[in-house]
Amino acid sequence: MAAIPISEATGVIRDMIVLMSPEPDYQSIAGADDAFHAREQQIKKDADETLAVLKTLSASLAAARKSSQRPDSASAQDHEDTLQDLDETRTSLMKAISDADSALGSKEHELSKLKEESRQLESYDPAAEHEKMLDSTPLRLQLYKKIGFEPMVDKDGNQKFLIRTLSGDIRVAELYEDESRCELATRLFTLAEA
C-alpha cells in the first residue's frame, strides 16, 4: 500500500476532528437527560397527588362504611322502633299539611264570598231599595182617608172621591179629565170645608 504523506494525513485528521467533535452529542445527551429528569419529576408529582386523593377517598369510604352500620349500642328492635316513630311522624305531618291545605282552600273560598258580598254592599243603595220595596200608593190612600178623602171607582169605572166634611157629612165628588190638579184640590177642599 502506498504511504500517505504525514502532512496529508495530518490535514485529513484535522478535517476529521471538526466532524468528530463530541459537543453536539454531549448536548443531545444532556438535553435527553434533562427531559428524562423533568418527566420523572412530573410522574412523581402526579403519583403524589393521586396518592393524596386516594388517601382522602379511602378516609371518606371508611367514614361512610362506619356511618352506614348500626351502632353497637342500638339493637335491631330500637332501629325498627325509630323507623316506626319516623313513619308515624311523617304520616301526622302529611295529615297536618292536608288539613292546612283544606283549611286554606276553605278560607280562600270564604274570602272570595266576602269580597263578592263587599262588592255588592258597596254598590247597594238602601234608599233606592227602600223606595222600590215600599209602594207609596197604600200610604197615600191611608193619608187621604185620614184627612177625609177616600178615592173610589164606581161600577161604571168612573173615579170619584168620598169626602167627609168638617160637619161630618159625606159628599161625592167626581173627577174630570180636563181639570188640573190645582183645580181638583181647590174643589175637594172647598167641599170638605162646607
mmCIF file of C-alpha atoms in Angstrom:
data_model
loop_
_atom_site.group_PDB
_atom_site.id
_atom_site.type_symbol
_atom_site.label_atom_id
_atom_site.label_comp_id
_atom_site.label_asym_id
_atom_site.label_seq_id
_atom_site.Cartn_x
_atom_site.Cartn_y
_atom_site.Cartn_z
ATOM 1 C CA MET A 1 0.000 0.000 0.000
ATOM 2 C CA ALA A 2 1.248 3.335 -0.718
ATOM 3 C CA ALA A 3 2.189 5.554 2.126
ATOM 4 C CA ILE A 4 0.283 8.725 2.687
ATOM 5 C CA PRO A 5 2.450 11.636 3.436
ATOM 6 C CA ILE A 6 2.238 12.856 7.004
ATOM 7 C CA SER A 7 1.247 16.356 6.095
ATOM 8 C CA GLU A 8 -1.640 14.987 4.087
ATOM 9 C CA ALA A 9 -2.678 12.611 6.898
ATOM 10 C CA THR A 10 -2.439 15.442 9.439
ATOM 11 C CA GLY A 11 -4.723 17.597 7.259
ATOM 12 C CA VAL A 12 -7.251 14.781 6.916
ATOM 13 C CA ILE A 13 -7.153 14.205 10.714
ATOM 14 C CA ARG A 14 -7.678 17.904 11.329
ATOM 15 C CA ASP A 15 -10.660 17.868 8.927
ATOM 16 C CA MET A 16 -11.979 14.773 10.733
ATOM 17 C CA ILE A 17 -11.553 16.317 14.196
ATOM 18 C CA VAL A 18 -14.076 19.012 13.230
ATOM 19 C CA LEU A 19 -16.519 16.283 12.168
ATOM 20 C CA MET A 20 -15.839 14.192 15.301
ATOM 21 C CA SER A 21 -16.500 16.950 17.837
ATOM 22 C CA PRO A 22 -18.281 15.448 20.930
ATOM 23 C CA GLU A 23 -20.012 18.760 21.744
ATOM 24 C CA PRO A 24 -23.273 18.201 19.702
ATOM 25 C CA ASP A 25 -23.561 14.623 21.004
ATOM 26 C CA TYR A 26 -22.966 15.812 24.553
ATOM 27 C CA GLN A 27 -25.647 18.496 24.184
ATOM 28 C CA SER A 28 -28.119 15.915 22.786
ATOM 29 C CA ILE A 29 -27.374 13.521 25.650
ATOM 30 C CA ALA A 30 -27.583 16.323 28.267
ATOM 31 C CA GLY A 31 -30.922 17.527 26.764
ATOM 32 C CA ALA A 32 -32.347 13.995 26.813
ATOM 33 C CA ASP A 33 -31.155 13.545 30.403
ATOM 34 C CA ASP A 34 -32.832 16.858 31.428
ATOM 35 C CA ALA A 35 -36.076 15.861 29.672
ATOM 36 C CA PHE A 36 -35.925 12.437 31.381
ATOM 37 C CA HIS A 37 -35.453 14.060 34.834
ATOM 38 C CA ALA A 38 -38.275 16.582 34.175
ATOM 39 C CA ARG A 39 -40.595 13.763 33.092
ATOM 40 C CA GLU A 40 -39.552 11.731 36.131
ATOM 41 C CA GLN A 41 -40.353 14.713 38.420
ATOM 42 C CA GLN A 42 -43.760 15.198 36.729
ATOM 43 C CA ILE A 43 -44.583 11.492 37.141
ATOM 44 C CA LYS A 44 -43.568 11.628 40.822
ATOM 45 C CA LYS A 45 -45.664 14.782 41.366
ATOM 46 C CA ASP A 46 -48.699 13.160 39.642
ATOM 47 C CA ALA A 47 -48.208 9.994 41.693
ATOM 48 C CA ASP A 48 -48.056 12.028 44.944
ATOM 49 C CA GLU A 49 -51.254 13.926 44.043
ATOM 50 C CA THR A 50 -53.024 10.695 43.107
ATOM 51 C CA LEU A 51 -51.886 9.125 46.368
ATOM 52 C CA ALA A 52 -53.235 12.116 48.353
ATOM 53 C CA VAL A 53 -56.607 11.878 46.546
ATOM 54 C CA LEU A 54 -56.647 8.124 47.147
ATOM 55 C CA LYS A 55 -55.990 8.630 50.874
ATOM 56 C CA THR A 56 -58.831 11.190 51.071
ATOM 57 C CA LEU A 57 -61.210 8.866 49.256
ATOM 58 C CA SER A 58 -60.152 5.953 51.468
ATOM 59 C CA ALA A 59 -60.875 8.040 54.566
ATOM 60 C CA SER A 60 -64.289 9.023 53.149
ATOM 61 C CA LEU A 61 -65.036 5.389 52.334
ATOM 62 C CA ALA A 62 -64.110 4.316 55.844
ATOM 63 C CA ALA A 63 -66.304 7.056 57.362
ATOM 64 C CA ALA A 64 -69.208 6.099 55.081
ATOM 65 C CA ARG A 65 -68.840 2.425 55.997
ATOM 66 C CA LYS A 66 -68.838 3.307 59.668
ATOM 67 C CA SER A 67 -71.861 5.637 59.413
ATOM 68 C CA SER A 68 -73.871 3.106 57.382
ATOM 69 C CA GLN A 69 -73.598 0.487 60.072
ATOM 70 C CA ARG A 70 -75.883 0.384 63.076
ATOM 71 C CA PRO A 71 -74.141 1.492 66.262
ATOM 72 C CA ASP A 72 -73.213 -1.274 68.601
ATOM 73 C CA SER A 73 -75.387 0.269 71.313
ATOM 74 C CA ALA A 74 -78.589 0.155 69.163
ATOM 75 C CA SER A 75 -80.425 -3.105 68.736
ATOM 76 C CA ALA A 76 -82.481 -4.148 65.733
ATOM 77 C CA GLN A 77 -85.648 -3.545 67.784
ATOM 78 C CA ASP A 78 -84.522 0.011 68.628
ATOM 79 C CA HIS A 79 -83.835 0.619 64.960
ATOM 80 C CA GLU A 80 -87.270 -0.700 63.990
ATOM 81 C CA ASP A 81 -88.944 1.425 66.701
ATOM 82 C CA THR A 82 -87.126 4.520 65.447
ATOM 83 C CA LEU A 83 -88.228 3.817 61.867
ATOM 84 C CA GLN A 84 -91.817 3.316 63.030
ATOM 85 C CA ASP A 85 -91.720 6.591 65.004
ATOM 86 C CA LEU A 86 -90.374 8.410 61.962
ATOM 87 C CA ASP A 87 -93.110 6.895 59.774
ATOM 88 C CA GLU A 88 -95.781 7.996 62.276
ATOM 89 C CA THR A 89 -94.272 11.490 62.366
ATOM 90 C CA ARG A 90 -94.268 11.624 58.565
ATOM 91 C CA THR A 91 -97.900 10.458 58.454
ATOM 92 C CA SER A 92 -99.001 13.042 61.040
ATOM 93 C CA LEU A 93 -97.127 15.777 59.173
ATOM 94 C CA MET A 94 -98.774 14.753 55.899
ATOM 95 C CA LYS A 95 -102.183 14.841 57.629
ATOM 96 C CA ALA A 96 -101.412 18.271 59.118
ATOM 97 C CA ILE A 97 -100.361 19.557 55.676
ATOM 98 C CA SER A 98 -103.546 18.138 54.144
ATOM 99 C CA ASP A 99 -105.672 19.738 56.879
ATOM 100 C CA ALA A 100 -103.856 23.055 56.408
ATOM 101 C CA ASP A 101 -104.424 22.859 52.631
ATOM 102 C CA SER A 102 -108.144 22.187 53.080
ATOM 103 C CA ALA A 103 -108.392 24.991 55.666
ATOM 104 C CA LEU A 104 -106.598 27.294 53.247
ATOM 105 C CA GLY A 105 -108.997 26.341 50.461
ATOM 106 C CA SER A 106 -111.950 26.958 52.772
ATOM 107 C CA LYS A 107 -110.575 30.352 53.832
ATOM 108 C CA GLU A 108 -109.901 31.304 50.198
ATOM 109 C CA HIS A 109 -113.494 30.371 49.318
ATOM 110 C CA GLU A 110 -114.775 32.367 52.294
ATOM 111 C CA LEU A 111 -112.576 35.306 51.286
ATOM 112 C CA SER A 112 -113.930 35.262 47.732
ATOM 113 C CA LYS A 113 -117.510 35.159 49.099
ATOM 114 C CA LEU A 114 -116.746 38.072 51.424
ATOM 115 C CA LYS A 115 -115.180 40.054 48.576
ATOM 116 C CA GLU A 116 -118.277 39.454 46.449
ATOM 117 C CA GLU A 117 -120.537 40.441 49.343
ATOM 118 C CA SER A 118 -118.429 43.566 49.951
ATOM 119 C CA ARG A 119 -118.668 44.494 46.283
ATOM 120 C CA GLN A 120 -122.444 44.041 46.396
ATOM 121 C CA LEU A 121 -122.731 46.104 49.578
ATOM 122 C CA GLU A 122 -120.645 48.892 48.071
ATOM 123 C CA SER A 123 -122.964 49.068 45.060
ATOM 124 C CA TYR A 124 -126.113 48.779 47.240
ATOM 125 C CA ASP A 125 -128.246 51.905 47.603
ATOM 126 C CA PRO A 126 -130.512 51.441 50.637
ATOM 127 C CA ALA A 127 -132.698 54.457 49.850
ATOM 128 C CA ALA A 128 -133.433 53.273 46.325
ATOM 129 C CA GLU A 129 -134.045 49.756 47.593
ATOM 130 C CA HIS A 130 -136.401 51.081 50.258
ATOM 131 C CA GLU A 131 -138.342 53.061 47.686
ATOM 132 C CA LYS A 132 -138.523 50.026 45.461
ATOM 133 C CA MET A 133 -139.751 47.801 48.308
ATOM 134 C CA LEU A 134 -142.137 50.382 49.677
ATOM 135 C CA ASP A 135 -145.104 51.066 47.444
ATOM 136 C CA SER A 136 -146.273 54.561 48.272
ATOM 137 C CA THR A 137 -149.782 54.079 46.893
ATOM 138 C CA PRO A 138 -151.229 52.377 50.010
ATOM 139 C CA LEU A 139 -149.640 55.039 52.222
ATOM 140 C CA ARG A 140 -151.147 57.836 50.151
ATOM 141 C CA LEU A 141 -154.543 56.187 50.246
ATOM 142 C CA GLN A 142 -154.325 55.918 54.030
ATOM 143 C CA LEU A 143 -153.347 59.565 54.313
ATOM 144 C CA TYR A 144 -156.235 60.634 52.071
ATOM 145 C CA LYS A 145 -158.654 58.587 54.204
ATOM 146 C CA LYS A 146 -157.378 60.124 57.450
ATOM 147 C CA ILE A 147 -157.832 63.655 56.204
ATOM 148 C CA GLY A 148 -161.302 62.784 54.921
ATOM 149 C CA PHE A 149 -160.827 61.959 51.248
ATOM 150 C CA GLU A 150 -161.441 58.383 50.084
ATOM 151 C CA PRO A 151 -160.839 57.578 46.405
ATOM 152 C CA MET A 152 -163.137 55.016 44.813
ATOM 153 C CA VAL A 153 -164.276 53.707 41.436
ATOM 154 C CA ASP A 154 -167.976 53.215 40.727
ATOM 155 C CA LYS A 155 -169.433 50.271 38.811
ATOM 156 C CA ASP A 156 -169.123 52.180 35.525
ATOM 157 C CA GLY A 157 -165.359 52.713 36.087
ATOM 158 C CA ASN A 158 -165.604 56.435 36.912
ATOM 159 C CA GLN A 159 -163.197 57.715 39.534
ATOM 160 C CA LYS A 160 -164.730 59.588 42.458
ATOM 161 C CA PHE A 161 -163.880 60.861 45.914
ATOM 162 C CA LEU A 162 -165.960 60.360 49.030
ATOM 163 C CA ILE A 163 -165.386 63.480 51.116
ATOM 164 C CA ARG A 164 -166.081 63.708 54.836
ATOM 165 C CA THR A 165 -166.847 67.331 55.614
ATOM 166 C CA LEU A 166 -165.967 69.142 58.816
ATOM 167 C CA SER A 167 -169.581 68.832 59.879
ATOM 168 C CA GLY A 168 -169.438 65.024 59.425
ATOM 169 C CA ASP A 169 -171.483 64.791 56.217
ATOM 170 C CA ILE A 170 -170.286 62.629 53.326
ATOM 171 C CA ARG A 171 -170.258 64.063 49.831
ATOM 172 C CA VAL A 172 -169.262 62.589 46.478
ATOM 173 C CA ALA A 173 -167.004 64.451 44.039
ATOM 174 C CA GLU A 174 -166.400 63.223 40.535
ATOM 175 C CA LEU A 175 -163.017 63.608 38.824
ATOM 176 C CA TYR A 176 -162.862 65.341 35.449
ATOM 177 C CA GLU A 177 -160.113 64.669 32.953
ATOM 178 C CA ASP A 178 -159.773 68.272 31.812
ATOM 179 C CA GLU A 179 -159.372 69.530 35.387
ATOM 180 C CA SER A 180 -155.884 70.398 36.618
ATOM 181 C CA ARG A 181 -154.552 69.089 39.919
ATOM 182 C CA CYS A 182 -154.681 72.518 41.476
ATOM 183 C CA GLU A 183 -158.334 72.987 40.458
ATOM 184 C CA LEU A 184 -159.173 69.494 41.763
ATOM 185 C CA ALA A 185 -157.502 70.182 45.113
ATOM 186 C CA THR A 186 -159.294 73.521 45.489
ATOM 187 C CA ARG A 187 -162.672 71.942 44.688
ATOM 188 C CA LEU A 188 -162.136 68.981 47.071
ATOM 189 C CA PHE A 189 -161.076 71.204 49.981
ATOM 190 C CA THR A 190 -163.950 73.563 49.361
ATOM 191 C CA LEU A 191 -166.346 70.590 49.591
ATOM 192 C CA ALA A 192 -164.625 69.341 52.751
ATOM 193 C CA GLU A 193 -164.959 72.723 54.492
ATOM 194 C CA ALA A 194 -168.670 73.038 53.698
#
